[in-house]
């Protein structure tokens, strides 16, 4: 599955392993991920695409999304899995 903006991914390597994130950008083999808590929308984490696993879910990352809304959506997805 190809990563795109809004894809929900699970980190499989590093100190974030096991946590859900949302992709905000993809560039040269890296993706930029946020979770609204430790990685806010304005300070994303650059992560190698080999170190994330797509879950198949999507979240609409538009201009009106906030860190709080993002945390809520990710929490709901985590309880569904």
Coordinates of C-alpha atoms in Angstrom, one line a residue:
X1 CA 0.0 0.0 0.0
X2 CA 1.3 3.4 -1.0
X3 CA 1.5 6.1 1.7
X4 CA -0.3 9.3 1.0
X5 CA -1.3 12.4 3.0
X6 CA -3.9 11.4 5.6
X7 CA -2.9 7.7 5.8
X8 CA -2.9 6.2 9.3
X9 CA 0.2 4.3 10.0
X10 CA 1.7 2.3 12.9
X11 CA 5.3 2.8 13.8
X12 CA 7.2 -0.5 13.9
X13 CA 10.7 0.8 14.8
X14 CA 12.2 3.3 17.2
X15 CA 10.9 4.7 20.4
X16 CA 7.5 5.3 18.9
X17 CA 7.0 1.6 17.9
X18 CA 3.4 0.4 18.3
X19 CA 1.8 3.9 18.2
X20 CA -0.5 5.2 15.6
X21 CA 0.3 8.3 13.5
X22 CA -1.1 10.2 10.5
X23 CA 1.1 11.0 7.5
X24 CA 1.3 14.7 6.6
X25 CA 3.8 14.4 3.8
X26 CA 6.0 12.0 1.8
X27 CA 9.3 12.8 0.3
X28 CA 12.4 10.8 -0.9
X29 CA 11.7 7.6 1.1
X30 CA 10.6 9.4 4.2
X31 CA 7.2 10.3 5.6
X32 CA 6.3 13.0 8.0
X33 CA 4.1 11.8 10.8
X34 CA 2.1 13.4 13.6
X35 CA -0.1 12.2 16.5
X36 CA -1.3 15.4 18.1
X37 CA 0.3 14.6 21.4
X38 CA 4.1 14.1 21.3
X39 CA 4.3 15.1 17.6
X40 CA 2.0 18.1 17.0
X41 CA 0.9 19.2 13.6
X42 CA 3.5 22.0 13.5
X43 CA 6.4 19.8 14.6
X44 CA 6.2 16.6 12.7
X45 CA 8.5 13.6 12.9
X46 CA 10.5 12.5 9.8
X47 CA 10.5 8.7 9.6
X48 CA 11.8 6.2 7.1
X49 CA 8.8 4.6 5.2
X50 CA 10.4 1.2 6.0
X51 CA 9.7 1.8 9.7
X52 CA 6.0 2.4 9.4
X53 CA 3.1 0.0 8.6
X54 CA 0.0 1.4 6.9
X55 CA -3.3 0.4 8.6
X56 CA -5.5 1.0 5.7
X57 CA -7.4 3.9 7.4
X58 CA -7.5 7.5 6.3
X59 CA -8.0 10.8 8.2
X60 CA -8.9 14.0 6.4
X61 CA -6.1 16.4 7.2
X62 CA -7.6 19.7 6.3
X63 CA -7.1 23.3 7.4
X64 CA -9.6 23.0 10.3
X65 CA -8.1 19.9 12.1
X66 CA -6.5 20.6 15.4
X67 CA -4.2 18.5 17.6
X68 CA -7.1 17.7 19.9
X69 CA -9.3 16.4 17.1
X70 CA -6.4 14.4 15.7
X71 CA -5.8 12.7 19.1
X72 CA -9.5 11.9 19.4
X73 CA -9.6 10.3 16.0
X74 CA -6.5 8.2 16.6
X75 CA -7.7 7.1 20.0
X76 CA -11.0 5.9 18.3
X77 CA -9.1 4.0 15.7
X78 CA -6.8 2.4 18.3
X79 CA -9.8 1.0 20.2
X80 CA -11.4 -0.4 17.0
X81 CA -8.3 -2.5 16.3

